[in-house]
Structures are given as structure tokens and as C-alpha cells.
């Protein structure tokens, strides 16, 4: 990548503005890494295509800052006239979405917490979590009424004089400040105070410029080139710059991946496999290797995470694969893993991400893909609460997963992993359906409940009831629904929790 000093002024201004906007957003470590990674990829793309000077940087956008994940990373000069118009319209629409604005907490005159957007006016706006839209005039009038009523209530409070002071002498006397507390500092608007304030603002502005320059220089730091030849290495969290002698180069990592694939077939434990995969990912990251092999490593780890139900690691792998698929344009498994990301969002009720994925699918025109088609069908059946359609979708996926399933990782049926995530979704939807049945009926046949809860056999339903400690509500071949409502609702409440790693 060219040195930043040789960049055209428009590019330097673009990078500086990106860092300034990111700083105002107060990103956490994860988001900050995503922002810097995307900016690096954009600059790398411009450098590889020799369009650093040709690109219109004054019009260039960054999906992380402008598209909220709904725009593809592309150079402005590569877009057609229609695409440029579409991108501008998308950015304009997204800027008006309340959820996308950065909110901050402040306290009002009466010590109450209020949430305000950095871009809203003094009249305020409705918080994004509320569904109803309230006009600014209405909200302003409500605030005026609250303020006037609060002031009126304060006026009604009668202040009593201190009992230590006689009533006849409890009159307010002119305030005289003791000379001991007088300040020798100049007036607030004196020339000395104004000059000092100006110098302080100048120092702050200078410091922020240095921060941006430092971040720009970090973009050009040379990655580590590993020299380690050990195939297996434990994962250790980095606390400093890694040394080349403990980092494995790509040709060694390829041998490690083949070794791990063999150990999967031999029945190695998931803890061991996950630790080795994280170690491989770390070595790839510190060397800034973003190739088809990197995609293969993350896909391998993601499949393992799906197979063993580790949603936290799956979430981390999917986040990186989303970035890698934009760099490695011809990744053959992209539709498959995009559908896994879609299923994971259904599982965690991440409607914002689902909206972004659907928008991307429409842009890529990839509705006909087998994985995408079934993932969308599953989502629509859940969204519309169409139990018959959900049953048909699940049975279809189970049948595809059962076709030629082999335990050899290298020849595993792809729908096997798709079905693993589908079963997790069914497990979550199952308790919702069960809750609805128990609130709607007094007694139901077990065979009917088995079909509605999508159990392959009546024995699996019995095992489920024993596992959930509800076997006491079984009376012969029937289930007493009205007595089990409380127990079912308790189980349902426990399925709504998602931890910080994305685990259920």
C-alpha cells in the first residue's frame, strides 16, 4: 500500500473524516476493529486496482459508517450511474432511522434520566425502543406541561424559617460575600480568560489531529511474518506484539488444518479442536492473511461449532466470514454460510441483522439458492405463525439432512449442519407452541401434541416431558394442559436469555 504521505489530498481528508466520525461514535473494541478492518480493505482495494488517484474520494462511502451493514464495500469510481443514485438514496434513508443514531444519557433539571440523540433538536425525539411515532410539536408541548406543573408544585411548598432564628428577624438580608471566599480570578469574559480558553481549545484540536494521524500510520504497520514450524499450538490471548518465532506461516497452517480434519474423524474432543482452531485464526490475523485458505479455516471452525452447538464461536466465525467474503469474491461456500448466519439471527431474534441480510440477498439476486430459499421459508413460517408451513419446512430440511449423511467430515452432507441450526430453532419454537396449546385447551391427546411440537416419535415427546419435569401432567394418553400452564411459562422464560457471546 502506498505511503499515506503520497496520497491525494481528497483521500487524506476522507480517512481523517472517517476516524473523526468513528471517534464521535465512541465505538467499543470490537466495533473499532471492524471499522479499521473495513477501512484497510477499502484502501487495499483501491491500491490493488491502481485507483487511489482516480477514485472520487469526496463521494466515497464506508459501509460501516454510512450503510449500517446494508451496503457493499465498493470504490465509488467502479459504480454505475444507477448504482451511485441507489447508494445515495440508501444512505439518505438510513440517516433518518432512529435506531441508527447514537444516543446518550443526560439528566434534566429534576435529576431524571433522559435519552437524547446527538443529532436531535432541543424539542427532543421519541426513543427508538418505542413503536409509536410522536411528532416533535406534541413532544415539546408535553415537556412544557411537565415543566410548568413541576415548577408550580415547587412554588406551593412553603418554606418555614429556622427555629433557631426568631420569626420577626427571619427576613432575607442582602447577601454579602466574605472576603475570604472572594476570587481573585478575572471576569468570565475578560481578555485573559478568553485567551486562556482559546489556547485550551487549540491544544484539544491539536491532540485530536495527532490521534487521527497516529491511527492513519497504524494502517501501514507491516504484519508479522511467522517462522514457527510446530503443527499443534495452544491458544493464548495476546497481551503484546507477537514474536515471529511463535507464529506459524501459511504453509505450516495448511498442514495443521489437514491434521485437525483427520482428528475430527478420529473422534477428538471439541475443546481440543476449538482451541487449535482459535490458535490458527490468531496466527492468520497477526500475519494479516486474508486468502481462500483463511476462509477455509473459518468455515471449518464454524462447522465444528454448529455440530457441537457452540453458538458463541459460531457467531465469531460468522462475523469474520462476512468480512472475508467481501475480500475473497469467489468463495464457493458463501451461500451456505450466509444461510447459517440467517438461521443464527432467527435463533437470536436479531431482526435488524435479518433485514440487512434480506436486503443483501435482493441486491445479489440469490433467492434461488437451495440454502437461502429454505432459510427464508423457515423465517416466513415463524414470522406468520403458520404452524403447518413450519412443519413442512422442518420435515423437508430433515429429509435433506438424512440423505447420504456420513460422519466423515470431508464428505459430510451440507444440510446436516443446516439441520443442526434448524433443530435449535425448532427447540425454541416448540416451547412457544406448547405454551399456546396449554393456554388454549384443557386436555389434549399426546399424539396431537407430538405432531404440533414436531417430534418424530411419541417416545421423544415422553422424553421431552420427563426432561422438562412435566410428566406429572400426563394422564394415560392425554396431557392436562390447564394445570401445566405455570410450568410451561417458566420454561419459556428461560429460553429468552442470550449472553454476551451470543449463546442461548
C-alpha atoms as one frame of an Amber mdcrd trajectory, in Angstrom:
protein
   0.000   0.000   0.000   1.297   3.452  -0.880   2.614   5.655   1.881  -0.061
   7.966   3.272   2.160  10.995   2.544   1.822  10.268  -1.191  -1.965  10.066
  -1.044  -4.001  12.731  -2.830  -5.496  15.407  -0.516  -9.035  14.081  -1.100
  -8.050  10.610   0.190  -6.231  12.032   3.217  -9.321  14.092   4.055 -11.583
  11.040   3.585  -9.509   8.906   6.004  -9.289  11.751   8.519 -13.069  12.274
   8.386 -13.672   8.525   8.851 -11.576   8.434  12.030 -13.222  11.618  13.293
 -16.707  10.152  12.775 -15.686   6.856  14.391 -14.281   8.722  17.396 -17.572
  10.591  17.865 -19.460   7.282  17.818 -17.406   6.077  20.849 -17.021   2.541
  19.486 -16.091  -0.379  21.714 -13.025  -2.515  20.933 -14.901  -4.952  18.686
 -16.634  -2.264  16.637 -13.397  -0.257  16.406 -11.586  -3.281  14.963 -14.385
  -3.807  12.428 -14.201  -0.156  11.374 -10.400  -0.194  10.924 -10.521  -3.534
   9.104 -13.111  -2.235   6.638 -11.144   0.972   6.027  -7.988  -1.093   5.402
  -9.852  -3.267   2.909 -11.124  -0.221   1.036  -7.620   1.262   0.774  -6.198
  -2.128  -0.208  -8.838  -2.462  -2.935  -8.026   0.996  -4.309  -4.300   0.198
  -4.251  -4.663  -3.192  -5.968  -6.798  -1.688  -8.743  -4.441   1.334  -9.046
  -7.327   3.728  -8.482  -6.064   5.700  -5.472  -5.827   8.866  -7.564  -8.698
   8.035  -9.902 -11.389   7.389  -7.269 -13.737  10.228  -6.237 -12.920  10.218
  -2.517 -15.174  13.184  -1.801 -18.143  10.929  -2.715 -16.734   7.651  -1.338
 -18.732   5.914   1.405 -17.753   3.379   4.074 -20.447   0.725   4.745 -19.609
   0.575   8.472 -20.253   4.310   8.920 -22.806   5.008   6.188 -24.604   1.758
   5.426 -25.051   0.054   8.827 -24.170  -3.260   7.135 -26.617  -2.794   4.234
 -24.133  -1.607   1.585 -21.340  -3.494  -0.148 -17.750  -2.294   0.029 -17.009
  -0.833  -3.413 -14.993   2.008  -4.898 -17.130   4.927  -5.990 -15.450   5.071
  -9.412 -16.479   1.438 -10.104 -20.199   2.113  -9.628 -22.576   2.811 -12.498
 -24.742   5.913 -12.559 -27.780   3.930 -11.357 -25.775   2.293  -8.560 -24.462
   5.654  -7.380 -28.001   7.015  -7.236 -29.196   3.923  -5.347 -26.348   4.169
  -2.823 -27.066   7.852  -2.191 -30.766   7.098  -1.621 -29.928   4.217   0.747
 -27.544   6.366   2.815 -30.111   9.166   2.953 -32.841   6.781   4.169 -30.589
   5.137   6.757 -29.628   8.518   8.213 -33.292   9.014   9.154 -33.619   5.692
  11.026 -33.880   6.428  14.781 -32.231   3.092  15.699 -29.107   4.039  13.826
 -28.467   7.219  15.775 -26.056   7.260  18.689 -27.878   8.011  21.916 -26.532
   9.355  25.159 -27.865   9.739  28.669 -28.260  13.057  30.444 -30.127  14.307
  33.478 -32.723  17.032  33.401 -33.401  19.843  35.897 -35.075  17.441  38.319
 -32.357  14.740  38.221 -34.337  12.398  35.945 -32.505  10.387  33.266 -33.330
  11.310  29.693 -32.130   9.744  26.440 -31.346  12.094  23.606 -29.851  11.633
  20.160 -26.773  13.578  19.211 -28.493  14.768  16.069 -31.872  15.729  17.542
 -33.074  19.249  18.234 -33.914  20.804  21.593 -37.501  19.670  21.309 -36.278
  16.044  21.504 -37.414  12.895  19.745 -39.118   9.628  20.650 -36.754   6.837
  21.871 -36.116   4.149  19.277 -37.413   1.362  21.525 -40.985   2.704  21.355
 -43.183   1.638  18.483 -45.449   4.691  18.309 -44.275   7.806  16.482 -44.818
  11.118  18.273 -44.419  14.448  16.496 -41.864  16.983  17.756 -44.589  19.580
  18.438 -46.552  17.113  20.584 -43.438  16.056  22.489 -42.427  19.678  23.063
 -45.882  20.552  24.420 -45.786  17.547  26.765 -42.390  18.667  28.096 -43.724
  22.208  28.657 -46.698  20.855  30.620 -44.408  18.680  32.765 -42.038  21.567
  33.382 -44.797  24.032  34.284 -46.514  21.532  36.620 -43.199  20.761  38.324
 -42.459  24.477  38.861 -45.996  25.049  40.170 -45.591  22.234  42.690 -42.307
  23.734  43.853 -43.968  27.133  44.369 -46.642  25.578  46.591 -44.017  24.412
  49.088 -43.962  26.917  51.975 -40.540  27.483  53.436 -40.508  27.744  57.235
 -37.837  29.825  58.965 -35.224  28.023  61.010 -36.349  27.509  64.640 -33.002
  28.897  65.868 -33.839  32.317  64.383 -36.752  34.374  65.788 -39.666  34.771
  63.391 -39.542  38.568  63.451 -35.854  38.564  62.455 -36.161  35.850  59.809
 -36.104  38.298  56.936 -33.809  37.906  53.976 -30.938  40.350  54.210 -28.760
  41.431  51.292 -26.074  38.831  50.618 -22.551  39.964  51.405 -19.706  37.671
  50.434 -16.983  37.198  52.979 -13.638  38.483  51.734 -12.104  35.096  52.492
 -14.192  33.498  49.698 -13.718  36.212  47.101 -11.943  35.027  43.964  -9.035
  36.972  42.586  -9.618  35.487  39.130 -10.597  37.826  36.289 -14.154  38.211
  34.996 -15.558  35.357  32.855 -15.439  37.455  29.664 -12.183  39.289  30.313
  -9.445  39.206  27.686  -7.212  36.983  29.869  -9.948  34.360  30.331 -10.846
  34.385  26.621  -7.181  33.976  25.633  -6.711  31.052  28.059  -9.868  29.365
  26.756  -8.703  29.794  23.162  -5.345  28.160  23.968  -7.103  25.243  25.653
  -9.341  24.594  22.617  -6.295  24.848  20.350  -4.490  22.171  22.390  -7.538
  19.847  22.239  -7.878  20.299  18.487  -4.175  19.629  18.017  -4.370  16.479
  20.166  -7.316  15.085  18.179  -5.417  15.678  14.921  -2.443  13.748  16.320
  -4.740  10.858  17.255  -6.062  10.679  13.690  -2.527  10.820  12.252  -1.451
   8.022  14.600  -4.393   5.858  13.531  -3.593   6.545   9.858   0.030   5.478
  10.433  -1.185   2.259  12.106  -2.879   1.316   8.834   0.555   0.879   7.264
   2.217  -1.190  10.007   3.882  -4.258   8.493   2.266  -7.558   9.595   4.245
 -10.257  11.404   5.835 -12.976   9.239   5.808 -16.243  11.195   8.687 -18.727
  11.340   7.274 -21.369  13.723   7.103 -24.926  12.321   5.089 -26.598  15.111
   1.797 -28.051  13.851  -0.157 -28.024  17.128  -0.114 -24.955  19.381  -2.335
 -23.945  22.303  -4.339 -20.745  22.025  -3.126 -17.931  24.285  -4.627 -14.452
  24.360  -2.159 -11.850  23.088  -1.036  -9.153  25.524   1.752  -7.687  23.362
   3.116  -7.702  19.814   3.613 -11.393  18.833   7.098 -12.707  18.045   7.687
 -14.310  14.609   9.186 -17.452  16.183   5.859 -18.337  17.866   3.668 -17.630
  14.805   3.113 -20.304  12.129   3.273 -19.266   8.451   0.545 -20.225   5.984
   2.201 -23.397   4.605   2.501 -24.792   8.162  -1.096 -23.817   8.971  -2.289
 -25.769   5.925  -0.686 -28.903   7.370  -2.306 -28.141  10.738  -5.749 -27.904
   9.129  -5.339 -31.304   7.446  -4.204 -32.760  10.778  -7.309 -31.393  12.554
  -9.653 -32.745   9.868  -8.194 -36.183  10.469  -8.599 -35.815  14.237 -12.294
 -34.889  13.783 -12.830 -38.226  12.062 -10.907 -39.973  14.859 -13.286 -38.547
  17.486 -11.164 -35.795  19.069 -12.872 -33.695  21.767 -14.430 -30.366  20.809
 -12.460 -28.459  23.466  -9.192 -29.560  21.852 -10.398 -28.843  18.305 -11.801
 -25.421  19.231  -8.556 -24.441  20.985  -6.487 -25.428  17.929  -8.828 -23.557
  15.562  -8.622 -20.369  17.636  -4.828 -20.672  17.620  -4.864 -20.967  13.811
  -7.174 -17.977  13.480  -4.867 -15.922  15.700  -1.802 -16.763  13.575  -3.687
 -15.779  10.415  -4.835 -12.489  11.961  -1.424 -11.285  13.183   0.049 -12.023
   9.735  -2.857 -10.255   8.004  -3.512 -13.316   5.815  -6.914 -12.932   4.125
  -6.989 -15.551   1.392  -9.127 -18.519   0.352  -7.249 -20.579   2.942  -8.352
 -18.137   5.682 -11.946 -18.621   4.549 -11.456 -22.405   4.695 -10.162 -22.216
   8.296 -13.108 -20.107   9.482 -15.599 -22.337   7.649 -14.035 -25.425   9.257
 -14.329 -23.891  12.739 -17.887 -22.681  12.058 -18.995 -26.184  11.031 -17.462
 -27.643  14.182 -19.245 -25.008  16.286 -22.577 -25.877  14.635 -22.024 -29.610
  15.085 -21.270 -29.240  18.806 -23.794 -26.434  19.484 -21.244 -23.708  20.323
 -23.184 -20.626  19.222 -20.638 -18.203  20.696 -17.807 -19.426  18.458 -20.202
 -19.691  15.510 -21.084 -16.021  15.964 -17.392 -15.022  15.992 -16.616 -17.092
  12.884 -19.623 -15.695  11.028 -18.600 -12.107  11.820 -15.196 -12.704  10.217
 -16.590 -14.693   7.284 -18.884 -11.787   6.456 -15.762  -9.606   6.043 -13.705
 -12.277   4.259 -16.396 -12.965   1.654 -16.118  -9.339   0.529 -12.354  -9.769
   0.033 -12.359 -13.284  -1.453 -15.006 -12.666  -4.091 -15.301 -16.230  -5.460
 -15.753 -18.208  -2.232 -17.733 -21.307  -3.235 -19.441 -21.846   0.141 -20.679
 -18.281   0.635 -24.429 -19.049   0.079 -24.255 -21.948   2.547 -22.660 -19.893
   5.331 -24.826 -16.858   4.612 -27.821 -19.110   5.282 -26.210 -20.214   8.575
 -25.872 -16.558   9.556 -29.533 -16.066   8.639 -30.576 -19.038  10.811 -28.440
 -17.768  13.706 -30.205 -14.380  13.506 -33.597 -16.149  13.557 -32.443 -18.094
  16.602 -31.357 -14.941  18.467 -34.285 -12.764  17.250 -31.881 -10.291  15.619
 -34.409  -8.621  13.319 -32.071  -5.756  12.362 -29.447  -8.179  11.023 -32.148
 -10.232   9.278 -33.321  -7.096   7.482 -29.750  -6.409   6.344 -29.279  -9.985
   5.089 -32.562  -9.901   3.141 -31.532  -6.591   1.598 -28.180  -8.103   0.563
 -29.893 -11.175  -0.898 -32.121  -8.927  -3.009 -29.070  -6.980  -4.243 -27.222
 -10.205  -5.150 -30.400 -11.774  -6.575 -29.612 -15.073  -4.805 -33.157 -16.131
  -3.817 -32.916 -19.315  -5.924 -30.108 -20.836  -3.865 -31.220 -24.009  -2.035
 -29.918 -22.848   1.354 -31.260 -19.303   1.030 -34.669 -20.474  -0.183 -35.176
 -22.804   2.794 -33.853 -20.320   5.353 -36.274 -17.642   4.126 -39.154 -20.154
   4.076 -38.405 -21.106   7.674 -38.287 -17.442   8.697 -41.582 -16.597   6.970
 -43.402 -19.520   8.614 -42.204 -18.367  12.063 -42.973 -14.721  11.318 -46.549
 -15.515  10.244 -47.014 -18.184  12.972 -48.046 -20.662  10.245 -47.556 -23.977
  12.058 -48.467 -26.141   9.045 -45.919 -24.367   6.866 -43.307 -24.618   9.641
 -43.932 -28.365   9.923 -43.499 -28.856   6.166 -40.301 -26.771   6.117 -38.747
 -28.670   9.032 -39.644 -32.102   7.616 -38.141 -31.108   4.247 -34.863 -29.993
   5.884 -34.706 -33.178   7.992 -35.159 -35.311   4.875 -32.364 -33.477   3.031
 -30.061 -33.807   6.048 -30.698 -37.560   6.235 -29.720 -38.161   2.585 -26.283
 -39.737   2.484 -25.150 -38.402   5.862 -21.626 -39.571   6.667 -19.656 -38.971
   9.838 -16.517 -38.356   7.777 -16.029 -34.579   7.976 -14.631 -34.294   4.452
 -17.783 -35.891   2.965 -20.405 -34.540   5.376 -23.752 -33.603   3.855 -24.040
 -29.786   3.897 -27.678 -29.920   5.009 -26.511 -31.809   8.104 -25.198 -28.505
   9.529 -28.228 -26.598   8.228 -30.454 -29.076  10.060 -28.434 -28.695  13.305
 -29.309 -24.984  13.416 -32.880 -25.701  12.313 -33.342 -28.094  15.246 -32.185
 -25.371  17.652 -34.815 -23.046  16.174 -37.444 -25.806  16.464 -36.461 -26.296
  20.107 -37.126 -22.601  20.778 -40.380 -22.512  18.777 -41.527 -25.757  20.390
 -41.955 -24.170  23.816 -43.858 -21.249  22.240 -46.283 -23.663  20.567 -46.580
 -25.706  23.774 -47.402 -22.542  25.732 -50.095 -21.615  23.207 -51.647 -25.097
  23.389 -51.702 -25.093  27.202 -53.382 -21.675  27.275 -55.962 -22.692  24.646
 -57.051 -26.191  25.735 -57.812 -28.062  28.940 -56.842 -31.578  27.769 -55.140
 -32.805  24.565 -54.154 -36.168  23.117 -50.398 -36.846  23.264 -50.347 -37.826
  19.576 -51.726 -34.396  18.641 -49.126 -32.636  20.817 -46.375 -34.777  19.265
 -47.317 -33.590  15.775 -47.660 -29.931  16.777 -44.318 -29.917  18.627 -42.579
 -31.566  15.629 -41.355 -34.674  17.462 -40.502 -37.625  15.159 -41.985 -40.161
  17.627 -44.219 -40.335  20.715 -41.256 -41.668  22.723 -39.295 -38.465  22.061
 -42.271 -36.459  23.350 -42.279 -38.557  26.556 -38.526 -37.986  26.954 -39.063
 -34.252  26.471 -41.789 -34.118  29.142 -39.574 -36.042  31.584 -36.630 -33.732
  30.842 -38.800 -30.656  31.480 -40.281 -32.265  34.636 -43.859 -32.230  33.311
 -44.593 -35.971  33.310 -46.992 -35.467  36.256 -49.463 -33.798  33.855 -49.704
 -36.941  31.664 -52.932 -38.904  32.238 -52.810 -42.091  30.166 -52.776 -41.000
  26.515 -53.717 -37.382  27.281 -51.989 -34.305  28.661 -53.715 -31.977  31.185
 -52.920 -28.583  29.645 -54.682 -26.178  32.001 -52.747 -27.423  35.049 -49.348
 -27.159  33.343 -49.595 -23.510  32.239 -47.376 -22.188  35.042 -44.626 -24.772
  34.481 -44.613 -24.175  30.724 -44.349 -20.397  31.135 -41.355 -20.817  33.461
 -39.571 -22.928  30.846 -40.424 -20.402  28.143 -38.991 -17.524  30.198 -35.680
 -19.392  30.481 -35.293 -19.660  26.688 -35.273 -15.884  26.128 -31.835 -15.199
  27.633 -28.841 -14.550  25.364 -25.406 -13.969  26.880 -22.702 -11.534  25.751
 -21.132 -14.110  23.386 -24.430 -14.820  21.634 -25.133 -18.071  23.485 -28.695
 -19.008  24.394
